[in-house]
Each structure stands twice: as C-alpha cells, then as structure tokens.
Short mmCIF file of C-alpha atoms in Angstrom, two decimals:
data_model
loop_
_atom_site.label_atom_id
_atom_site.label_comp_id
_atom_site.label_asym_id
_atom_site.label_seq_id
_atom_site.Cartn_x
_atom_site.Cartn_y
_atom_site.Cartn_z
CA MET A 377 -193.41 -25.62 33.24
CA LYS A 378 -190.39 -24.29 31.24
CA LYS A 379 -187.98 -25.05 34.16
CA THR A 380 -189.47 -28.61 34.31
CA ARG A 381 -189.07 -29.13 30.45
CA ASN A 382 -185.52 -27.85 30.63
CA PHE A 383 -184.67 -30.19 33.47
CA GLY A 384 -186.31 -33.07 31.73
CA LEU A 385 -184.35 -32.36 28.57
CA ASN A 386 -181.17 -32.27 30.63
CA ILE A 387 -181.80 -35.64 32.02
CA VAL A 388 -182.45 -36.98 28.49
CA LEU A 389 -179.22 -35.61 27.28
CA ILE A 390 -177.24 -37.15 30.14
CA VAL A 391 -178.81 -40.57 29.83
CA GLY A 392 -178.52 -40.43 26.00
CA PHE A 393 -174.97 -39.25 25.67
CA THR A 394 -173.86 -41.63 28.41
CA ALA A 395 -175.72 -44.58 26.73
CA PHE A 396 -174.09 -43.88 23.39
CA VAL A 397 -170.62 -43.67 24.78
CA LEU A 398 -171.24 -46.88 26.84
CA TRP A 399 -172.42 -48.59 23.74
CA PHE A 400 -169.50 -47.43 21.66
CA THR A 401 -166.95 -48.58 24.21
CA LEU A 402 -168.63 -51.82 24.98
CA LYS A 403 -169.85 -53.04 21.63
CA ASP A 404 -166.70 -55.18 20.87
CA ASN A 405 -165.83 -56.31 24.28
CA TYR A 406 -168.72 -56.11 26.70
CA ARG A 407 -168.39 -59.72 27.82
CA GLU A 408 -164.86 -59.08 28.91
CA VAL A 409 -165.68 -55.75 30.63
CA LEU A 410 -168.62 -57.34 32.51
CA GLN A 411 -166.35 -60.18 33.69
CA ILE A 412 -163.91 -57.56 35.06
CA LEU A 413 -166.81 -55.78 36.85
CA GLN A 414 -168.07 -59.09 38.46
CA GLN A 415 -164.73 -59.35 40.08
CA ILE A 416 -165.04 -56.18 42.09
CA SER A 417 -163.56 -56.34 45.62
CA PRO A 418 -166.16 -55.59 48.27
CA GLY A 419 -163.66 -54.11 50.52
CA TRP A 420 -162.08 -51.68 48.05
CA LEU A 421 -165.70 -50.75 46.96
CA ILE A 422 -166.46 -49.74 50.69
CA VAL A 423 -163.23 -47.71 50.64
CA ILE A 424 -164.29 -45.94 47.28
CA LEU A 425 -167.82 -45.19 48.71
CA ALA A 426 -166.21 -43.71 51.87
CA ILE A 427 -163.94 -41.54 49.74
CA VAL A 428 -166.90 -40.17 47.75
CA LEU A 429 -168.90 -39.42 50.78
CA LEU A 430 -165.91 -37.99 52.56
CA TYR A 431 -165.38 -35.70 49.58
CA GLN A 432 -168.96 -34.38 50.01
CA TRP A 433 -168.45 -33.93 53.71
CA VAL A 434 -165.22 -31.91 53.17
CA ILE A 435 -167.19 -29.51 50.82
CA GLY A 436 -169.84 -29.22 53.54
CA TRP A 437 -167.18 -28.63 56.13
CA ILE A 438 -165.73 -25.82 53.92
CA LEU A 439 -169.09 -24.24 53.45
CA THR A 440 -169.85 -24.45 56.98
CA GLN A 441 -166.67 -22.72 58.10
CA LEU A 442 -167.10 -19.84 55.51
CA THR A 443 -170.81 -19.35 56.44
CA ARG A 444 -169.99 -19.10 60.26
CA ILE A 445 -168.11 -15.84 59.62
CA SER A 446 -171.50 -14.09 59.34
CA ASN A 447 -173.67 -16.82 60.75
CA PRO A 448 -171.85 -18.42 63.84
CA HIS A 449 -174.70 -20.93 64.58
CA TYR A 450 -174.56 -22.50 61.06
CA ARG A 451 -174.56 -26.34 61.63
CA LEU A 452 -172.16 -28.71 59.75
CA ARG A 453 -174.97 -30.90 58.57
CA TYR A 454 -176.43 -27.80 56.84
CA GLY A 455 -173.28 -27.36 55.01
CA VAL A 456 -173.22 -31.09 53.93
CA VAL A 457 -176.72 -30.66 52.75
CA ASN A 458 -175.89 -27.67 50.74
CA ALA A 459 -172.96 -29.57 49.29
CA LEU A 460 -175.11 -32.52 48.07
CA VAL A 461 -177.68 -30.20 46.64
CA ALA A 462 -175.05 -28.15 44.73
CA SER A 463 -173.58 -31.42 43.34
CA PHE A 464 -176.88 -32.49 42.03
CA PHE A 465 -177.50 -29.16 40.31
CA HIS A 466 -174.09 -28.95 39.05
CA GLY A 467 -174.61 -32.34 37.53
CA VAL A 468 -177.82 -31.66 35.68
CA THR A 469 -177.20 -28.15 34.31
CA PRO A 470 -175.07 -27.36 31.28
CA SER A 471 -171.60 -26.33 32.28
CA ALA A 472 -172.60 -26.77 35.94
CA SER A 473 -174.19 -23.52 35.76
CA GLY A 474 -177.13 -24.23 38.23
CA GLY A 475 -175.18 -25.30 41.30
CA GLN A 476 -174.86 -21.77 42.88
CA PHE A 477 -178.47 -20.86 42.40
CA ALA A 478 -179.48 -23.98 44.15
CA GLN A 479 -177.03 -23.30 46.97
CA VAL A 480 -178.61 -19.84 47.41
CA TYR A 481 -182.07 -21.51 47.65
CA VAL A 482 -180.76 -23.90 50.26
CA PHE A 483 -179.02 -21.10 52.16
CA LYS A 484 -182.36 -19.41 52.27
CA LYS A 485 -184.10 -22.32 53.65
CA GLN A 486 -181.29 -22.71 56.16
CA GLY A 487 -181.81 -19.18 57.50
CA VAL A 488 -178.87 -17.64 55.72
CA GLN A 489 -179.59 -14.13 54.26
CA LEU A 490 -178.90 -13.58 50.51
CA SER A 491 -176.10 -11.24 50.95
CA ASP A 492 -174.27 -13.74 53.29
CA SER A 493 -174.91 -16.71 50.87
CA ALA A 494 -173.51 -14.68 48.00
CA SER A 495 -170.44 -13.77 50.10
CA VAL A 496 -169.87 -17.39 51.15
CA LEU A 497 -170.12 -18.54 47.48
CA TRP A 498 -167.74 -15.94 46.36
CA MET A 499 -165.17 -16.93 49.04
CA GLU A 500 -165.63 -20.39 48.31
CA PHE A 501 -165.02 -19.93 44.69
CA ILE A 502 -161.87 -17.77 45.11
CA VAL A 503 -160.34 -20.36 47.45
CA TYR A 504 -161.26 -23.48 45.46
CA GLN A 505 -160.27 -22.00 42.19
CA SER A 506 -157.00 -20.88 43.45
CA VAL A 507 -156.19 -24.32 45.05
CA MET A 508 -157.27 -26.11 42.00
CA ILE A 509 -155.00 -24.04 39.88
CA VAL A 510 -152.02 -24.61 42.03
CA THR A 511 -152.77 -28.40 42.36
CA VAL A 512 -152.97 -29.01 38.62
CA PHE A 513 -149.94 -26.79 37.99
CA VAL A 514 -147.91 -28.86 40.36
CA LEU A 515 -149.11 -32.05 38.68
CA LEU A 516 -148.36 -30.59 35.20
CA LEU A 517 -144.76 -29.95 36.33
CA LEU A 518 -144.23 -33.25 37.93
CA ARG A 519 -145.57 -35.31 35.01
CA PHE A 520 -145.31 -33.04 31.91
CA HIS A 521 -142.70 -34.89 29.87
CA TYR A 522 -144.26 -38.33 30.31
CA PHE A 523 -147.90 -37.26 29.55
CA TYR A 524 -146.93 -35.00 26.79
CA ALA A 525 -145.05 -37.87 25.15
CA HIS A 526 -148.06 -40.24 25.63
CA TYR A 527 -150.95 -37.87 25.27
CA SER A 528 -149.92 -35.26 22.83
CA GLN A 529 -153.22 -35.27 21.07
CA PHE A 530 -155.23 -34.23 24.32
CA PHE A 531 -152.42 -32.41 26.09
CA LEU A 532 -153.13 -29.18 24.26
CA LEU A 533 -156.67 -29.33 25.55
CA VAL A 534 -155.42 -29.99 28.98
CA LEU A 535 -153.16 -26.94 28.79
CA LEU A 536 -155.98 -24.81 27.32
CA GLY A 537 -158.40 -25.93 30.13
CA PHE A 538 -155.71 -25.07 32.72
CA LEU A 539 -155.28 -21.68 31.12
CA VAL A 540 -158.89 -20.82 30.89
CA ASN A 541 -159.45 -21.81 34.72
CA SER A 542 -156.26 -19.90 35.59
CA LEU A 543 -157.34 -16.78 33.67
CA VAL A 544 -160.61 -16.61 35.60
CA ILE A 545 -159.06 -16.21 38.99
CA VAL A 546 -155.77 -14.43 37.87
CA GLY A 547 -157.75 -12.11 35.59
CA LEU A 548 -160.09 -11.00 38.48
CA TRP A 549 -157.13 -10.42 40.66
CA ALA A 550 -155.21 -8.44 38.10
CA LEU A 551 -158.33 -6.24 37.27
CA VAL A 552 -158.68 -5.37 41.00
CA ARG A 553 -154.98 -4.89 41.54
CA PHE A 554 -154.12 -3.01 38.43
CA PRO A 555 -156.55 -0.21 37.59
CA ARG A 556 -155.10 0.51 34.10
CA ILE A 557 -156.06 -3.03 33.03
CA TYR A 558 -159.72 -2.48 34.19
CA ARG A 559 -159.91 0.93 32.43
CA TRP A 560 -158.78 -0.58 29.16
CA LEU A 561 -161.18 -3.54 29.52
CA SER A 562 -164.15 -1.40 30.40
CA THR A 563 -163.54 1.00 27.54
CA ARG A 564 -161.38 -0.19 24.57
CA GLY A 565 -161.88 -3.91 25.49
CA LEU A 566 -165.72 -3.66 25.35
CA ASP A 567 -165.51 -1.57 22.15
CA LEU A 568 -163.50 -4.26 20.53
CA GLY A 569 -165.80 -6.85 21.87
CA CYS A 570 -168.75 -4.96 20.21
CA ARG A 571 -166.99 -4.79 16.80
CA LEU A 572 -166.39 -8.57 16.94
CA HIS A 573 -170.09 -9.02 17.90
CA LEU A 574 -169.00 -10.81 21.21
CA VAL A 575 -170.77 -7.90 23.29
CA LYS A 576 -174.27 -6.94 22.57
CA ASP A 577 -174.79 -4.29 25.19
CA PRO A 578 -171.54 -2.69 26.29
CA GLU A 579 -173.25 -0.65 29.16
CA LYS A 580 -174.82 -3.79 30.67
CA ALA A 581 -171.46 -5.58 30.26
CA ARG A 582 -169.67 -2.70 31.94
CA ALA A 583 -172.04 -2.56 34.79
CA MET A 584 -171.82 -6.38 35.25
CA LEU A 585 -167.97 -6.22 35.16
CA LYS A 586 -167.96 -3.47 37.81
CA ASP A 587 -170.35 -5.45 40.04
CA GLN A 588 -168.31 -8.62 39.76
CA LEU A 589 -165.03 -6.79 40.50
CA ASP A 590 -166.60 -5.01 43.47
CA ARG A 591 -167.65 -8.39 44.82
CA PHE A 592 -164.35 -10.10 44.19
CA GLY A 593 -162.48 -7.28 45.90
CA SER A 594 -164.74 -7.08 48.97
CA GLU A 595 -164.45 -11.03 49.39
CA THR A 596 -160.74 -11.03 48.93
CA THR A 597 -160.51 -8.26 51.67
CA LYS A 598 -162.74 -10.40 53.88
CA LEU A 599 -160.55 -13.43 53.29
CA LYS A 600 -157.40 -11.51 54.40
CA SER A 601 -159.06 -10.60 57.70
CA HIS A 602 -159.78 -14.28 58.60
CA ARG A 603 -156.31 -15.86 57.78
CA PRO A 604 -156.39 -18.67 60.31
CA LEU A 605 -159.74 -19.79 59.02
CA ILE A 606 -158.70 -19.47 55.41
CA ILE A 607 -155.55 -21.57 56.01
CA ARG A 608 -157.81 -24.36 57.22
CA VAL A 609 -160.14 -23.96 54.27
CA VAL A 610 -157.09 -23.91 51.84
CA ILE A 611 -155.89 -27.24 53.44
CA ALA A 612 -159.33 -28.72 53.19
CA ASN A 613 -159.52 -27.90 49.46
CA PHE A 614 -156.30 -29.70 48.76
CA VAL A 615 -157.78 -32.64 50.70
CA ARG A 616 -160.99 -32.32 48.63
CA LEU A 617 -159.11 -32.39 45.33
CA GLY A 618 -156.84 -35.20 46.52
CA LEU A 619 -159.90 -37.39 47.32
CA TYR A 620 -161.62 -36.67 44.07
CA TYR A 621 -158.57 -37.25 41.87
CA SER A 622 -157.57 -40.42 43.58
CA ILE A 623 -160.88 -42.22 43.00
CA PRO A 624 -159.81 -43.83 39.75
CA PHE A 625 -156.74 -45.42 41.32
CA PHE A 626 -158.95 -47.04 43.99
CA CYS A 627 -161.41 -48.07 41.22
CA ALA A 628 -158.53 -49.88 39.51
CA LEU A 629 -157.64 -51.64 42.94
CA ALA A 630 -161.21 -52.50 43.33
CA LEU A 631 -161.39 -54.21 39.84
CA ASN A 632 -158.00 -56.09 40.71
CA LEU A 633 -156.28 -54.44 37.68
CA PRO A 634 -152.44 -54.80 37.63
CA ILE A 635 -151.63 -51.54 39.22
CA GLY A 636 -149.35 -50.58 42.13
CA PRO A 637 -148.67 -47.65 44.29
CA GLU A 638 -146.02 -46.32 42.04
CA LEU A 639 -148.85 -45.17 39.59
CA PHE A 640 -150.84 -43.38 42.27
CA LEU A 641 -149.54 -40.02 41.18
CA ASP A 642 -150.03 -40.85 37.54
CA CYS A 643 -153.68 -41.70 38.07
CA VAL A 644 -154.23 -38.41 40.12
CA ALA A 645 -152.64 -36.48 37.47
CA LEU A 646 -154.66 -38.05 34.77
CA ALA A 647 -157.90 -37.56 36.74
CA SER A 648 -157.05 -33.85 37.04
CA PHE A 649 -156.46 -33.62 33.28
CA VAL A 650 -159.88 -35.20 32.49
CA SER A 651 -161.43 -32.46 34.72
CA MET A 652 -159.51 -29.82 32.59
CA ILE A 653 -160.80 -31.12 29.39
CA ASN A 654 -164.38 -31.43 30.78
CA ALA A 655 -164.49 -27.71 31.19
CA PHE A 656 -165.03 -27.51 27.38
CA ILE A 657 -168.08 -29.89 27.35
CA PRO A 658 -171.20 -27.91 27.84
CA ILE A 659 -173.52 -30.88 28.10
CA PRO A 660 -175.04 -31.37 31.62
CA GLY A 661 -172.57 -33.40 33.62
CA ALA A 662 -170.32 -33.31 30.70
CA SER A 663 -171.79 -36.53 29.80
CA GLY A 664 -170.44 -38.53 27.03
CA GLY A 665 -167.17 -36.41 26.74
CA THR A 666 -166.33 -37.41 30.37
CA GLU A 667 -166.66 -41.10 29.72
CA ALA A 668 -164.73 -41.01 26.34
CA THR A 669 -161.94 -38.81 27.75
CA PHE A 670 -161.49 -40.96 30.74
CA VAL A 671 -161.16 -44.10 28.59
CA LEU A 672 -158.75 -42.51 26.21
CA MET A 673 -156.41 -41.11 28.89
CA PHE A 674 -156.43 -44.02 31.32
CA SER A 675 -156.09 -46.75 28.59
CA THR A 676 -152.23 -46.33 28.63
CA VAL A 677 -152.20 -47.06 32.33
CA PHE A 678 -155.06 -49.64 32.75
CA GLY A 679 -155.27 -51.04 29.25
CA GLN A 680 -158.35 -50.61 27.06
CA LEU A 681 -160.45 -53.10 28.95
CA GLY A 682 -159.23 -51.95 32.34
CA ALA A 683 -159.86 -48.30 31.52
CA THR A 684 -163.45 -49.01 30.45
CA SER A 685 -164.28 -51.10 33.46
CA ALA A 686 -162.81 -48.43 35.73
CA MET A 687 -164.59 -45.69 33.94
CA ILE A 688 -167.95 -47.40 34.62
CA LEU A 689 -167.33 -47.75 38.25
CA TRP A 690 -165.73 -44.35 38.61
CA ARG A 691 -168.55 -42.53 36.95
CA PHE A 692 -171.17 -44.36 38.81
CA VAL A 693 -169.79 -43.69 42.38
CA SER A 694 -168.57 -40.13 41.52
CA TYR A 695 -171.45 -38.88 39.50
CA TYR A 696 -174.61 -40.99 39.35
CA LEU A 697 -174.65 -42.09 42.96
CA ILE A 698 -174.03 -38.46 44.08
CA MET A 699 -176.85 -37.17 41.58
CA ILE A 700 -179.18 -39.74 43.35
CA LEU A 701 -178.19 -38.65 46.85
CA GLY A 702 -178.25 -34.95 45.89
CA GLY A 703 -181.63 -35.25 44.27
CA LEU A 704 -183.13 -36.93 47.24
CA THR A 705 -181.53 -34.44 49.55
CA PHE A 706 -183.04 -31.57 47.57
CA ILE A 707 -186.63 -33.13 47.77
CA TRP A 708 -186.04 -33.44 51.53
CA VAL A 709 -184.91 -29.71 51.76
CA LYS A 710 -187.94 -28.54 49.76
CA SER A 711 -190.32 -30.44 52.12
CA ARG A 712 -188.62 -28.74 55.23
CA PRO A 713 -189.73 -25.46 56.86
CA ALA A 714 -187.31 -22.54 56.58
CA VAL A 715 -184.86 -22.12 59.56
CA VAL A 716 -184.55 -18.86 61.38
CA MET A 717 -180.96 -18.21 62.08
CA SER A 718 -179.29 -15.46 64.14
CA ARG A 719 -176.70 -13.58 62.38
CA LYS A 720 -173.38 -12.31 63.89
CA GLU A 721 -174.49 -8.76 64.19
CA ASP A 722 -177.40 -9.75 66.40
CA HIS A 723 -175.04 -10.81 69.08
CA GLU A 724 -172.58 -7.97 68.86
#
C-alpha cells in the first residue's frame, strides 16, 4: 500500500508540475503555439517516432550484449523489454532512482540470476557514464564560447552538472586505482562527514563504500577481458546519446521552424546541457524543471514560440510516450511466467 501511495504521489507530482509549467509558458500565447503545433509535418513526426523507438532499441541491444557474457541465450527482445521498463521507472521515481530496481526484477523474470543482473547493470553504468562524460565534454569544447556568451546564467549549472556526473565515474576509478585516496576517504573523510552531519553511521558508510568499490573494480576487470564487445557497446552508447540529443532538432523540422542543418550541432549541445541541469531536479521525471529549462535554453535558437512548441512535442515523444509504452510493457511482464535460462557455466 505504501509503494502504491508513493507511486500515485509521483504521478500527481509529474502531472502537477508539468501542468503548471505549460500554463505559465502558454498563458500569453497559447493560440500561436497551438497554431504552430497544428502545422506539424506527418513525415518528420514519423522520423521522430522512429528515432525515439530506435533509442530504446539501442539500449536494449546494449543490455543484451552485456547480459550474454554470463547468459549467452539471452534474447534481444528481452533486452528491449528491460529497457522500456527501466525508462518507465526512471521517469516515475525521484532522481530516476527506481530504474535499476525494476531492471533487476525484469531480469529475474527473464531467468537472469541476481548476481548476473547486478554485474550487467554495473557494466552498463560504467560504459554509459564514461561515454556521456566524453560526449558532453566534446560538445562543451566545441560550443563553449558561444553558449557561455548566450547562456551565462545557466552555464554554471551546466558545468556543475557535468562536474557532478564526471566525479561519479572518475571518483570511483581514482578510489580503486589509488589506495591512498581510499584510505583517506574511509577514515578522515568519513570522520569529517560525521562532524558536518553528512554521515550518520560511519561504519555502515564505510561498508557500503567498500562494497561499491569492490563491485566497480570487479566489473572494470571484466570489461577489460571482453574488449571487442566493449568497443561495440561504447559505439552503441555514442549512437544512443546522439539519437536522444538530436530529437529537439527534428522536432523543429517537424514544426516547420526556420532552422537549417548548420544548427544541428547547436541543438545537440543544448539538449545535452538540458540533461546536465536536470541532474539537479529531484522531482520524478524532472517534471517542471525540464520543460522550463528547455524553453529558456532553446528560445535563442527557435524563438520563444518555437521553443515552447518544440518543447511540447519533444517532451511528449521522448518522455510521456515512452512512459506509456514502458508502463504497458511492465504490466505485460508481470503477467508473464518466469523464464528458466541456462547460464554460461552450465555449458562449460
């Protein structure tokens, strides 16, 4: 019952914040925005839907490739189902905190053991986080001067979001690679955290830190032993991010906004910056903040009316549509019997 109430509250928050932002952005020009939306190109809309679905398929392919390390009979459609369910739970939980728990449940239903599913999720996190950092870093370098001049009020948040995301993966690597850093963090660092009232139970925090580092070290070692596979997964993650970050550009084309191919890279960069800022919005689906940030950042490229119109289309296809598909997929998964799958060790 408690989980049901929390789930219902999250849905209310998503709808409430989204409705408020839509009202605020449309209250003065809703007729003009509706007129732009009515002129949507069916052909470009099909392209956008294809990109969104291909994005989910790529995530499913990545999960499939990593799962086949320990479960060679894992099917691609299982991975796509897992990706859709993960997207749904990422979208309805604060700070996207529920996605991996849902993935473990789906993996179990698909016949993947808990230890294997945890390993897959760790490897997927390591590769994705690393690729995302590299991608955003390149975009920052390419467009730094322009966007700093036009978005100085947001750029510090973008840089802070990039720094936080970078510290997660770089920090884990440094703790594993340099024992002195780990010793300092597990002793004086935790003591300092207690004094600042950031850490309540230092022994529990120390145990959790050790467990996370052990897992990180184990999975990075496993990744190194499957280099050809990891190269393919890295390339797939670049494609994954490229697809997602390009959606606003195609939304502009679908709405017949005055935009040319020379602005493609700008739109990709802005979409990545919106994602960086969303890391600080703990509301389920980053609702409210995502819409507002999108309009504010894209308004200099699309104009105020164009940015508002593109935001509505972008948010529907990239979030609400996937939420619907992911929710229906989860209901289907729950109704299906569990799968019994042979692991790699059973055939050796």
